[in-house]
Short mmCIF file of C-alpha atoms in Angstrom, two decimals:
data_model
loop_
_atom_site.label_atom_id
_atom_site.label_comp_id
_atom_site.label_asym_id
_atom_site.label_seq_id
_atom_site.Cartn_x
_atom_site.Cartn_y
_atom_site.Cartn_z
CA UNK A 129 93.13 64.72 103.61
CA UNK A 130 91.68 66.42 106.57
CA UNK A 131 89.07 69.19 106.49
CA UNK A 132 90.58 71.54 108.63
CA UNK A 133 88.87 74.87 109.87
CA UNK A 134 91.48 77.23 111.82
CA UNK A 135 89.78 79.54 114.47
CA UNK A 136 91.51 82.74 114.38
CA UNK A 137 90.57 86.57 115.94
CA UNK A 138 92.35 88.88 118.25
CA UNK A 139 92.93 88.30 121.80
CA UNK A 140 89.46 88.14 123.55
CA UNK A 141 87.36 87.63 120.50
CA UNK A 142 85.72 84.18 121.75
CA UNK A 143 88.21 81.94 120.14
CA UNK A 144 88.13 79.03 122.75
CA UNK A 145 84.69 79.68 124.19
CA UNK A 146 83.61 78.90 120.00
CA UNK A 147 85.73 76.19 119.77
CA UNK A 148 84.68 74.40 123.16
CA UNK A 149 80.68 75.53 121.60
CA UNK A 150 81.29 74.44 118.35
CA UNK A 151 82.49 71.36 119.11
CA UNK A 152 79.58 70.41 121.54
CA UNK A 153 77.09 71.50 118.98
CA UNK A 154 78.79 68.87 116.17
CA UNK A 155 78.96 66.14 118.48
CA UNK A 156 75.62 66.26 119.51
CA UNK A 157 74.22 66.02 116.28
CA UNK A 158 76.33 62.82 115.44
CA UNK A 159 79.80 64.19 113.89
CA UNK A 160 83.07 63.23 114.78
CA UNK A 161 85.07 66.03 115.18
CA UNK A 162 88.86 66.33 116.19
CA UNK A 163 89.54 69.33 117.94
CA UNK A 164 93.47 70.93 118.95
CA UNK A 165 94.88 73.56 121.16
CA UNK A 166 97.63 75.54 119.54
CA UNK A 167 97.97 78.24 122.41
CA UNK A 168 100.86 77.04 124.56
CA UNK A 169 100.29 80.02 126.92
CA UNK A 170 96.36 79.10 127.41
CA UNK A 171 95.70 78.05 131.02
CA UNK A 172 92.87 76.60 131.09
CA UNK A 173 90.65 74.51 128.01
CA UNK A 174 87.02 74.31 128.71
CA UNK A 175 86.67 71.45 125.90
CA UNK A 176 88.29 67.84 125.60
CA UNK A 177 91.37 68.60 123.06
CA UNK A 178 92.76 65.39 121.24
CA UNK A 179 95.82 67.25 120.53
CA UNK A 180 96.88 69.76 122.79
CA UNK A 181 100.65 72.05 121.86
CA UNK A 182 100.88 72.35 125.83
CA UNK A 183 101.86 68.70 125.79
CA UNK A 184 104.83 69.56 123.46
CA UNK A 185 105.58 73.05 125.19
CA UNK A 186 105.62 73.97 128.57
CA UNK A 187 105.17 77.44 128.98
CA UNK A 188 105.86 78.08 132.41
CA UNK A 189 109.08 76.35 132.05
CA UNK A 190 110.29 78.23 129.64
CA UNK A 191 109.28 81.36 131.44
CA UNK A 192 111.48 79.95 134.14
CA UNK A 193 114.69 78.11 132.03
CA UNK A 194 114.83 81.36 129.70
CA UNK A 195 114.07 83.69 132.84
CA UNK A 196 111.67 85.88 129.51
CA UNK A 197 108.77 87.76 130.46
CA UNK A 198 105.36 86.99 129.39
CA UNK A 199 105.49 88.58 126.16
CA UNK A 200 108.93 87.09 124.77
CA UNK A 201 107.78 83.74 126.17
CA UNK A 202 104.60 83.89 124.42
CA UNK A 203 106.82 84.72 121.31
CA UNK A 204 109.01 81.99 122.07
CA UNK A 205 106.29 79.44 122.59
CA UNK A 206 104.53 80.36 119.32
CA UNK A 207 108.13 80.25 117.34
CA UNK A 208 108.98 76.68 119.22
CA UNK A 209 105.71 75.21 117.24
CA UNK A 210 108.01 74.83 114.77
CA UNK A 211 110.28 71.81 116.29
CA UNK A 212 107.02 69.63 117.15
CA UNK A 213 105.51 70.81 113.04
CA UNK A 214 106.42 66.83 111.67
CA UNK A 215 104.47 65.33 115.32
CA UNK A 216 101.52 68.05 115.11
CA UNK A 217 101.20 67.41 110.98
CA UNK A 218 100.88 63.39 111.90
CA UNK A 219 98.47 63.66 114.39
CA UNK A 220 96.49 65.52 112.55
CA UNK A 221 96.51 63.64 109.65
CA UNK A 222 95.49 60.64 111.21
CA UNK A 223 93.11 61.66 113.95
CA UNK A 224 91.07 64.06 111.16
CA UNK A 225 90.71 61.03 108.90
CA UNK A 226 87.88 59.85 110.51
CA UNK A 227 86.61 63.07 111.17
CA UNK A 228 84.27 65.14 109.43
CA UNK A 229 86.46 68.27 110.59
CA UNK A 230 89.18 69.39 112.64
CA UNK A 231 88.77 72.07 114.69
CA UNK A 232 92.14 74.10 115.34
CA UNK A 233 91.73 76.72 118.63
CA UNK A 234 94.95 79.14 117.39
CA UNK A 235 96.90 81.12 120.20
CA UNK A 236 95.29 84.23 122.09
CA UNK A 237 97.14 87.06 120.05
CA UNK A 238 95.88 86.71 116.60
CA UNK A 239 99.51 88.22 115.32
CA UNK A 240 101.36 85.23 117.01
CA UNK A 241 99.61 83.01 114.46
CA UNK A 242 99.48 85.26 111.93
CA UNK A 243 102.62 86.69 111.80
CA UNK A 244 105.03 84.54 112.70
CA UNK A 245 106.83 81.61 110.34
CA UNK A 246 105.57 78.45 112.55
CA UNK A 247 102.04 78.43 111.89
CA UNK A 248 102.65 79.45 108.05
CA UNK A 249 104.13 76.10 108.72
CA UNK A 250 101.34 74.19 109.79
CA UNK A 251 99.46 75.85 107.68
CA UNK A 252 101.41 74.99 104.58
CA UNK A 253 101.72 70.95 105.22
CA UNK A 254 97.78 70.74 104.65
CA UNK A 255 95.77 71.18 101.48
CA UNK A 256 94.36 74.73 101.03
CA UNK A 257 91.67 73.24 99.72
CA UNK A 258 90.43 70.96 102.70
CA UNK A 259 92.05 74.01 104.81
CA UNK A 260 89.96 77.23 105.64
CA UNK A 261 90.26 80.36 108.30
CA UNK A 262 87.01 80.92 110.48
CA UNK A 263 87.94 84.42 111.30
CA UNK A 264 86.19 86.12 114.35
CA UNK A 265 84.49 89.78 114.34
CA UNK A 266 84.22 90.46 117.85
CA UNK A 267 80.82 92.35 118.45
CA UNK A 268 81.85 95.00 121.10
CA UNK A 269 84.90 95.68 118.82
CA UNK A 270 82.43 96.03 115.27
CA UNK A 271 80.04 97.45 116.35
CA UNK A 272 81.02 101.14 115.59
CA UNK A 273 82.52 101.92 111.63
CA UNK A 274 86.13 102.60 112.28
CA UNK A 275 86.13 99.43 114.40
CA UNK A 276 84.36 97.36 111.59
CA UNK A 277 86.67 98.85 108.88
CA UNK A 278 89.82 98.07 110.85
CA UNK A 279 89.04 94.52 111.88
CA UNK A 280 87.84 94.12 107.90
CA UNK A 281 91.08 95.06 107.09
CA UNK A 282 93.01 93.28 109.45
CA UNK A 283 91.08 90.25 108.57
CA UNK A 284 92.52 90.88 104.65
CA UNK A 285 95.90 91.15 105.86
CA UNK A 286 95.54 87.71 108.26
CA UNK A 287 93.95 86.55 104.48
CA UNK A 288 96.83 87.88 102.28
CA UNK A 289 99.29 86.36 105.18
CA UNK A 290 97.92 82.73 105.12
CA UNK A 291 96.66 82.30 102.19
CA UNK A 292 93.44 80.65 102.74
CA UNK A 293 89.61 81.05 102.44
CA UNK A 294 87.91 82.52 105.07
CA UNK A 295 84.60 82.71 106.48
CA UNK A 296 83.56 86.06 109.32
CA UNK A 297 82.35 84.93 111.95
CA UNK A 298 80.36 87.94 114.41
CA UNK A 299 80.80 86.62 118.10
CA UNK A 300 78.81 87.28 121.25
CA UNK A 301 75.71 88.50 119.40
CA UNK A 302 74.07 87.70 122.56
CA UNK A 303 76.02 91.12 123.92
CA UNK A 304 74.38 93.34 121.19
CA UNK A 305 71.07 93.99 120.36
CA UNK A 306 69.95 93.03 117.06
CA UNK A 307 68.73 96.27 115.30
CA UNK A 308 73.20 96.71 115.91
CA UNK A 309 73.80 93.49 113.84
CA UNK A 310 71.84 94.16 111.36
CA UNK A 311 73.81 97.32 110.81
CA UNK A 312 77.20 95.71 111.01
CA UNK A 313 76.06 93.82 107.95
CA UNK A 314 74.32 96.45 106.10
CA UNK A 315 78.03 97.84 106.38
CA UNK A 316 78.96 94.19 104.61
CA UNK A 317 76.99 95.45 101.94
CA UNK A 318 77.70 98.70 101.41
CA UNK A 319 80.94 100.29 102.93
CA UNK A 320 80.68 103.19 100.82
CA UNK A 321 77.99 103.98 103.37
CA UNK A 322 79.86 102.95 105.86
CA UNK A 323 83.06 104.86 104.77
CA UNK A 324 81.10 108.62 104.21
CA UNK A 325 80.31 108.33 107.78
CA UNK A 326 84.07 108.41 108.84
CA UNK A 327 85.46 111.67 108.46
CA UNK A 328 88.46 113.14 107.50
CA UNK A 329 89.57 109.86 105.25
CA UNK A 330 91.23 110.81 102.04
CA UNK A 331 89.38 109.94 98.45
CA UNK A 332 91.84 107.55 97.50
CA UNK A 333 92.40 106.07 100.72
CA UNK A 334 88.30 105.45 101.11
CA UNK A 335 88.05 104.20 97.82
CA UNK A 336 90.76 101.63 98.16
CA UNK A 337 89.11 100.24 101.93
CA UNK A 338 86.05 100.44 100.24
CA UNK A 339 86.60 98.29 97.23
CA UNK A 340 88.34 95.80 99.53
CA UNK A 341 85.59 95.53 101.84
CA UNK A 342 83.19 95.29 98.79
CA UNK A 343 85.09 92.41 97.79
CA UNK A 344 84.62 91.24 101.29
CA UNK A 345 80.87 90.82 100.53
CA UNK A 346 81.21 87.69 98.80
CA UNK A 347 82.12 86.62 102.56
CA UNK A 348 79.13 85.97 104.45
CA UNK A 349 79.22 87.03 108.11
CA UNK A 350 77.79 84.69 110.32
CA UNK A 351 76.18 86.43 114.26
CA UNK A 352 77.07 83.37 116.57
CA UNK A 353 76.47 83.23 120.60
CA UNK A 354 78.69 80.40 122.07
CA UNK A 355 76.56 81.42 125.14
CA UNK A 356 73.24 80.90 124.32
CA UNK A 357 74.20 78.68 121.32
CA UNK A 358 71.93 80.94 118.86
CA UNK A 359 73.94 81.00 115.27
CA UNK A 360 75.74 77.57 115.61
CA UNK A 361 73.44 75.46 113.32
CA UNK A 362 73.91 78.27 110.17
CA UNK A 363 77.87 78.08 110.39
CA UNK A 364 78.13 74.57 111.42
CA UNK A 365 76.08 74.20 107.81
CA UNK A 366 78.19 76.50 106.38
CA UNK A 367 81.19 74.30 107.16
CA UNK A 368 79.91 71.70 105.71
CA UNK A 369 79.01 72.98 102.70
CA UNK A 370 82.66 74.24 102.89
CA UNK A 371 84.56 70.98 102.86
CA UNK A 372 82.04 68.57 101.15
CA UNK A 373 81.68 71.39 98.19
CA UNK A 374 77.86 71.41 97.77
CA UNK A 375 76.35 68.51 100.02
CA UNK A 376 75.91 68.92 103.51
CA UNK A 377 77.48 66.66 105.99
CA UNK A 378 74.71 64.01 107.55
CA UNK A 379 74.66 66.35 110.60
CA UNK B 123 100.12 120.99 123.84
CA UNK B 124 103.19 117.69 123.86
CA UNK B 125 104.65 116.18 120.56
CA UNK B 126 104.05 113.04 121.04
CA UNK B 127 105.15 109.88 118.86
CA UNK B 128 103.52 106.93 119.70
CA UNK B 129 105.82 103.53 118.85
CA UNK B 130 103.58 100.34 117.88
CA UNK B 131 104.14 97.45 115.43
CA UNK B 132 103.59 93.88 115.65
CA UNK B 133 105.22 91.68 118.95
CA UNK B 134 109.14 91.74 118.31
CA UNK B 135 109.47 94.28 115.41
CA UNK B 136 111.94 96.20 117.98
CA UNK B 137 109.65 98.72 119.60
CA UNK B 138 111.89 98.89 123.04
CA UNK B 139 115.14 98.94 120.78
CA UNK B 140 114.02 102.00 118.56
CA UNK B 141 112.51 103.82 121.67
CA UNK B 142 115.72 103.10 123.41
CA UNK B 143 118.14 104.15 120.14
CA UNK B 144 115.99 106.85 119.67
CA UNK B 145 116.12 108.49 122.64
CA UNK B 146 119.97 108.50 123.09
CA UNK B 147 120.44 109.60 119.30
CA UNK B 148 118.29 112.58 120.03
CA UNK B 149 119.43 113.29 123.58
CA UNK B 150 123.10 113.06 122.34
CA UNK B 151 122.00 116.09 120.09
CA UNK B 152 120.56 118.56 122.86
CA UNK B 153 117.43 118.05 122.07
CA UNK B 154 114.91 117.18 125.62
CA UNK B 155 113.16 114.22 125.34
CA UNK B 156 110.39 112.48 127.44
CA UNK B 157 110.04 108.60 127.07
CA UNK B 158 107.44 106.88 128.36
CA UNK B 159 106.23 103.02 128.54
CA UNK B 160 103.45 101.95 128.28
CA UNK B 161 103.72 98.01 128.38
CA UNK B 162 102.58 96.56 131.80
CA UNK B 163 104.03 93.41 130.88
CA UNK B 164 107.62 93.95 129.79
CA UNK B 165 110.30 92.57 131.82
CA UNK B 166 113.54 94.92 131.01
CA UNK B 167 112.88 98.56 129.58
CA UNK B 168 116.59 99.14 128.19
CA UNK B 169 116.13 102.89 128.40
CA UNK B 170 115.26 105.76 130.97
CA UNK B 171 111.51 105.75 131.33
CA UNK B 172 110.02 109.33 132.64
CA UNK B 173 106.87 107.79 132.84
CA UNK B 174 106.48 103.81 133.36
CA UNK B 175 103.08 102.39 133.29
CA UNK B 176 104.13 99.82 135.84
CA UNK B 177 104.55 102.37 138.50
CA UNK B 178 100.22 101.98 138.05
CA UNK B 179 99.86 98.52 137.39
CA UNK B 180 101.62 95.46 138.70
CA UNK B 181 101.59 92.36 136.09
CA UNK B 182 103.13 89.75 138.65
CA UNK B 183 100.30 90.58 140.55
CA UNK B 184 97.72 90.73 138.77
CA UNK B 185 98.24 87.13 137.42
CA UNK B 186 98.61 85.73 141.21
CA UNK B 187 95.48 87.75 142.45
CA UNK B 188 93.24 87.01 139.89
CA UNK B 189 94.72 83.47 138.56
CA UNK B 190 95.00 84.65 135.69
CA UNK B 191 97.22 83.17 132.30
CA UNK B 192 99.52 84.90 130.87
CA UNK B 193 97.49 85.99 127.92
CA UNK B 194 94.43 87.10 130.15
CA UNK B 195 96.82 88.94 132.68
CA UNK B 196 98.26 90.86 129.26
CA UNK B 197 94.61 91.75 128.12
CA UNK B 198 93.59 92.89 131.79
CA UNK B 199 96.42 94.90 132.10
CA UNK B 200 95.82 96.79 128.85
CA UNK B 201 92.51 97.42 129.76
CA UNK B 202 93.20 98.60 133.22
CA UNK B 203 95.26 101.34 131.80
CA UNK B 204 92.04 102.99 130.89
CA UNK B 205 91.77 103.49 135.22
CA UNK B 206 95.13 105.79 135.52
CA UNK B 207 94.45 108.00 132.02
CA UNK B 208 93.91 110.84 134.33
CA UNK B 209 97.13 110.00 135.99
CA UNK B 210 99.05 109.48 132.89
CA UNK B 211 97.65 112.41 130.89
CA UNK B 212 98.46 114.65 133.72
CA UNK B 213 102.45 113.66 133.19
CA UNK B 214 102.45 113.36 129.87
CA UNK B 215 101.23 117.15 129.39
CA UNK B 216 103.60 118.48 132.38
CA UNK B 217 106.64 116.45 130.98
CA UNK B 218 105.72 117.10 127.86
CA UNK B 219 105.95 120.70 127.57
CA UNK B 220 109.12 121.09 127.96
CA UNK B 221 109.94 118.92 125.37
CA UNK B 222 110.42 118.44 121.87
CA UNK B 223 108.75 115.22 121.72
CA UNK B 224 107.26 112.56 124.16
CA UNK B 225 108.56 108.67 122.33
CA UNK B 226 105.67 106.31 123.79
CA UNK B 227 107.00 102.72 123.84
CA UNK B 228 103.33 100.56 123.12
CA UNK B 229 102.58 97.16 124.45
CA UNK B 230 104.51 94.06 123.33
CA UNK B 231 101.55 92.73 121.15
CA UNK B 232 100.22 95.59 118.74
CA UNK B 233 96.21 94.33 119.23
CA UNK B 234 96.86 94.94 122.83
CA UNK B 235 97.44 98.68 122.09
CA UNK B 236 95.57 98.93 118.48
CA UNK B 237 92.32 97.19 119.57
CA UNK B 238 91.75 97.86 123.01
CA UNK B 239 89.84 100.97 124.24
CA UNK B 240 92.13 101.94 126.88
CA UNK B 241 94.59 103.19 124.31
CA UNK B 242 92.11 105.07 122.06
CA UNK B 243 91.62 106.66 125.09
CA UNK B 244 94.87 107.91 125.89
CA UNK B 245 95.13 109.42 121.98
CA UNK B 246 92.09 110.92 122.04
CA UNK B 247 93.62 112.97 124.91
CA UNK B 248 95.95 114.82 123.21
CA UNK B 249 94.94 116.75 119.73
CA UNK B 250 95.91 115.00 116.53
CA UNK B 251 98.09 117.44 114.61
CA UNK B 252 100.69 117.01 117.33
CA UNK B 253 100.70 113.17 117.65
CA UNK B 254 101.88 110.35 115.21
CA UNK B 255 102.42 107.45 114.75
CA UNK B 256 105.47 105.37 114.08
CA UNK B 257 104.28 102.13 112.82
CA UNK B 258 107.28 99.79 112.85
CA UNK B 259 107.74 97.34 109.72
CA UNK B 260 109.70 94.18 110.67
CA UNK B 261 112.41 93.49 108.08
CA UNK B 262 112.31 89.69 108.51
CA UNK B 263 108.82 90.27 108.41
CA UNK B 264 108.27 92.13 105.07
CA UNK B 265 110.95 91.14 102.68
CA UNK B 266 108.76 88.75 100.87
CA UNK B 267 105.90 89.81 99.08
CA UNK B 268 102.63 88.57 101.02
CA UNK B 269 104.24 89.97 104.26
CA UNK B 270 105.12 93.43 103.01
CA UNK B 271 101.40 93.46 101.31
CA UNK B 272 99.97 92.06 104.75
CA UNK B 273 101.48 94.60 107.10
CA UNK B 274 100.27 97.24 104.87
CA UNK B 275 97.23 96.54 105.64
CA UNK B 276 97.52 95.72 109.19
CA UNK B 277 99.12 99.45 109.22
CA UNK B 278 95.74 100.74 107.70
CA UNK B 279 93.69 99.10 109.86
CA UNK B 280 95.78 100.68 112.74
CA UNK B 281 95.65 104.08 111.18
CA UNK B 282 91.74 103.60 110.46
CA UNK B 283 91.28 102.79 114.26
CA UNK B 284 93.67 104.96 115.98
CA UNK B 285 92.87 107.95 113.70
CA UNK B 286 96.49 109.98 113.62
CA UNK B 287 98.92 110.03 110.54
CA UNK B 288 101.60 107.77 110.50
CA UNK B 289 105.36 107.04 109.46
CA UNK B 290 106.81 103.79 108.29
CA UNK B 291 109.84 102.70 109.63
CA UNK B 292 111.90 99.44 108.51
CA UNK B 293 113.44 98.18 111.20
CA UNK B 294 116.48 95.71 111.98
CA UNK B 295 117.24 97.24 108.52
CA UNK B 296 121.13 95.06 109.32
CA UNK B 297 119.15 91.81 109.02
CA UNK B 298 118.87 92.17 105.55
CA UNK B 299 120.86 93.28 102.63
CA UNK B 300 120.59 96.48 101.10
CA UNK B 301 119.34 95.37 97.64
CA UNK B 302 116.02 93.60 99.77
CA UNK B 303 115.89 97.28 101.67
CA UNK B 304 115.42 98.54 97.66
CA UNK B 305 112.86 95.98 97.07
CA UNK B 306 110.63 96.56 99.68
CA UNK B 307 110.71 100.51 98.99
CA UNK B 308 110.07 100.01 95.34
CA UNK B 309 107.03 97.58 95.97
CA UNK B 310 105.27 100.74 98.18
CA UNK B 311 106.57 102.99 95.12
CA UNK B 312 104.38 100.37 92.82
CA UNK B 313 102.49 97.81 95.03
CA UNK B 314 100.64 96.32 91.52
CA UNK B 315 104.40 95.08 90.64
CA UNK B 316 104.39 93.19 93.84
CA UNK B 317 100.85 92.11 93.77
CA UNK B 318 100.98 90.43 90.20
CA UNK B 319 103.99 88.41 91.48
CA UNK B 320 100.87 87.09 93.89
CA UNK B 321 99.15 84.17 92.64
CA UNK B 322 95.53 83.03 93.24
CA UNK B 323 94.53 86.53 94.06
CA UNK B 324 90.90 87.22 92.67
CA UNK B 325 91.14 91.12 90.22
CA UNK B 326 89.14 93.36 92.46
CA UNK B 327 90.95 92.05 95.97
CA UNK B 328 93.76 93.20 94.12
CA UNK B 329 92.78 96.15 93.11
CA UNK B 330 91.47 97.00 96.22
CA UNK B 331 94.78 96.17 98.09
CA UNK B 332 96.70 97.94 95.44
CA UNK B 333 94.84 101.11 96.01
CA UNK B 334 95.37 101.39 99.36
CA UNK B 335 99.10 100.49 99.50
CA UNK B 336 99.25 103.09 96.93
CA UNK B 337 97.72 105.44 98.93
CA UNK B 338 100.42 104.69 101.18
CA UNK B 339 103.52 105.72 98.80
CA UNK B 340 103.09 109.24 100.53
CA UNK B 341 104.45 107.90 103.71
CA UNK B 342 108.04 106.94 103.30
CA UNK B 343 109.34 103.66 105.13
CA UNK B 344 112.80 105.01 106.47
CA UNK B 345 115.24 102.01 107.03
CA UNK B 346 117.08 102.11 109.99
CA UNK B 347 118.88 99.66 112.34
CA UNK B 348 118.34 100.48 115.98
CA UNK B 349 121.63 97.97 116.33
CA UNK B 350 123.94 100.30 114.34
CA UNK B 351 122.47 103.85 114.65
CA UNK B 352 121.69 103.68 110.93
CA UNK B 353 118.83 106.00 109.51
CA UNK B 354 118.37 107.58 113.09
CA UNK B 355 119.09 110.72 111.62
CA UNK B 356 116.70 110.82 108.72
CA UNK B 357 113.96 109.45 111.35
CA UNK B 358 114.97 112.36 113.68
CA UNK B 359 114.91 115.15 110.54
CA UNK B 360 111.46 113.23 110.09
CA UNK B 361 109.51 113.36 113.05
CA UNK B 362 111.23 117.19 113.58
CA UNK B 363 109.55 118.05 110.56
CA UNK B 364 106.17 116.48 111.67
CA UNK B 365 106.43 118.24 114.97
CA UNK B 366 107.33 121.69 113.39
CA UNK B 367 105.51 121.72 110.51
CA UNK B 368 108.40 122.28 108.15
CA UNK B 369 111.19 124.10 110.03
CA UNK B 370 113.87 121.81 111.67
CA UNK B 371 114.63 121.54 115.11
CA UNK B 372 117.99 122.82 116.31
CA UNK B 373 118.83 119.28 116.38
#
């Protein structure tokens, strides 16, 4: 079955720029990597996609047929996955046969993957166990504690949705200094820290965030540039040891 | 200083529909309402907007001017609410005072609104004991057990980042049949019922989760159907009650 590694994050966390990056970076080093768009609303790609959902949906069209506005087409578009699931689950299967991974770019608004039935879907017609999220912490948005909390949480609830392991990855370190990431994953360690610093938070309520988070720490979080490449070599390992269970991948 | 009740939940959980129901339920009885929206990118706003947001900001155009998709049009256009806050705060506060509440209809797609700083913006112009939040729980959405769980947490996260106390509110509550409705209120009553029926979930992720939807179980989750008018009342006694601290309005 293929090893499949689902890029997910909210809108404008780096999703494609990591993708296009991330693929580059495997390639070079001698891995054959299949890599698929699953925005229908994305306009343009900056990497080579063997399977791309805009071939299957045209988005402007159905802006046009349906006379929707952007957001109900973008709803439609990520519902209408669903007709091309059987097409999209065969490609897949035999395009990431001969690949070490397959690299799945999910749509811009994390809750149209998240949230809605198609991509449980997808999702659900592959392995968990050769299946896992690569969840993205976008560094202007963790960089201060409420922010962190909510996007830990929000990453539990993306977790508890699809039902698959995940691995945190912190985007455009290059756009914070480092004395900031170390912080953000001092918080990883510790939220209890993390938590006395917000105010105003209930016991109960901390406690709960805080023993989720906690259990969070298991989850390493990995600081990644797509810009300056910094970052790529540690979770491109990491994959690896995800999906070979142990022994890295030649690369 | 304006009541104001600020609408968000996940694309499609009927955020236009209750603002819309709302409205005319509490306008039928007496009671002055201001009703703003705050999408840039809807298409049809059902309802009398006192404020619209795209009086300031012009989608259509911003996607020919700066060629943009339809996803990075939506995210520039949340993000260049942050330029008319002045504007918009101004309104709010003269409309607002001569109201018993000011019903803010949020962006299509919640991150837009949740995880943006144009919006935390906006809140953090107005005090916090008169503002709420109405977080909207899709019925189709949580009448299984991983969705309800998920969206609880989502709803944290919200409430973490936007910093204002919340109400639940079911909606579409005609979708489904009344013995789901009493399903998904007892799981908030005992979310470790729910959780147990969850496989594969390691003990302290539980726990963690547990404790925090149990936190919850002080908020209600009032059912209502924007469709047939059910519930409106108990969400109008609600919110009156929020706004007045205990004594009724006249409505």
């Amino acid at each position: 079955m293929p090893n499949i590694c689902y890029i997910v994050g909210t809108a404008g966390s780096g999703k494609t720029m990591l993708t296009s990056s991330l693929q580059r970076y495997l390639i070079t080093r001698g891995a054959s990597i299949t890599t698929i768009n699953l925005d229908p609303a994305v306009q343009h790609v900056p990497y080579q996609a063997d399977i791309d959902i805009r071939e299957f949906i045209n988005f402007e069209q159905l802006v046009d047929e349906y006379q929707l506005g952007p957001n109900g087409a973008m709803i439609a578009a990520a519902d209408l996955i669903a007709d091309y699931i059987h097409e999209i689950q065969e490609q897949i299967t035999d395009l990431g046969e001969s690949s070490e991974v397959v690299l799945i770019d999910t749509p811009g608004q994390i809750e149209l993957f998240a949230y809605r039935t198609a991509s449980l879907k997808i999702i659900q017609s592959f392995p968990a166990d050769t299946s896992t999220l690569a969840f993205l912490f976008d560094s202007a948005l963790v960089s201060n504690i409420s922010g962190f909390l909510s996007i830990n949480l929000l990453a539990t609830s993306v977790q508890i949705r699809l039902n698959l392991p995940m691995i945190h990855v912190l985007t455009k370190s290059d756009l914070i200094k480092a004395h900031q990431i170390e912080t953000i994953l001092s918080w990883r360690e510790d939220p209890y820290v993390a938590i006395e610093e917000l105010h105003g938070m209930n016991r109960e309520f901390s406690f709960g965030i805080g023993q989720i988070v906690e259990t969070l720490s298991d989850i390493p979080i990995l600081p990644i540039s797509s810009l300056t490449g910094d970052g790529m070599e540690l979770l491109a390992a990491h994959l690896s040891r995800t999906f070979t269970a142990g022994d890295d991948w030649s690369i």
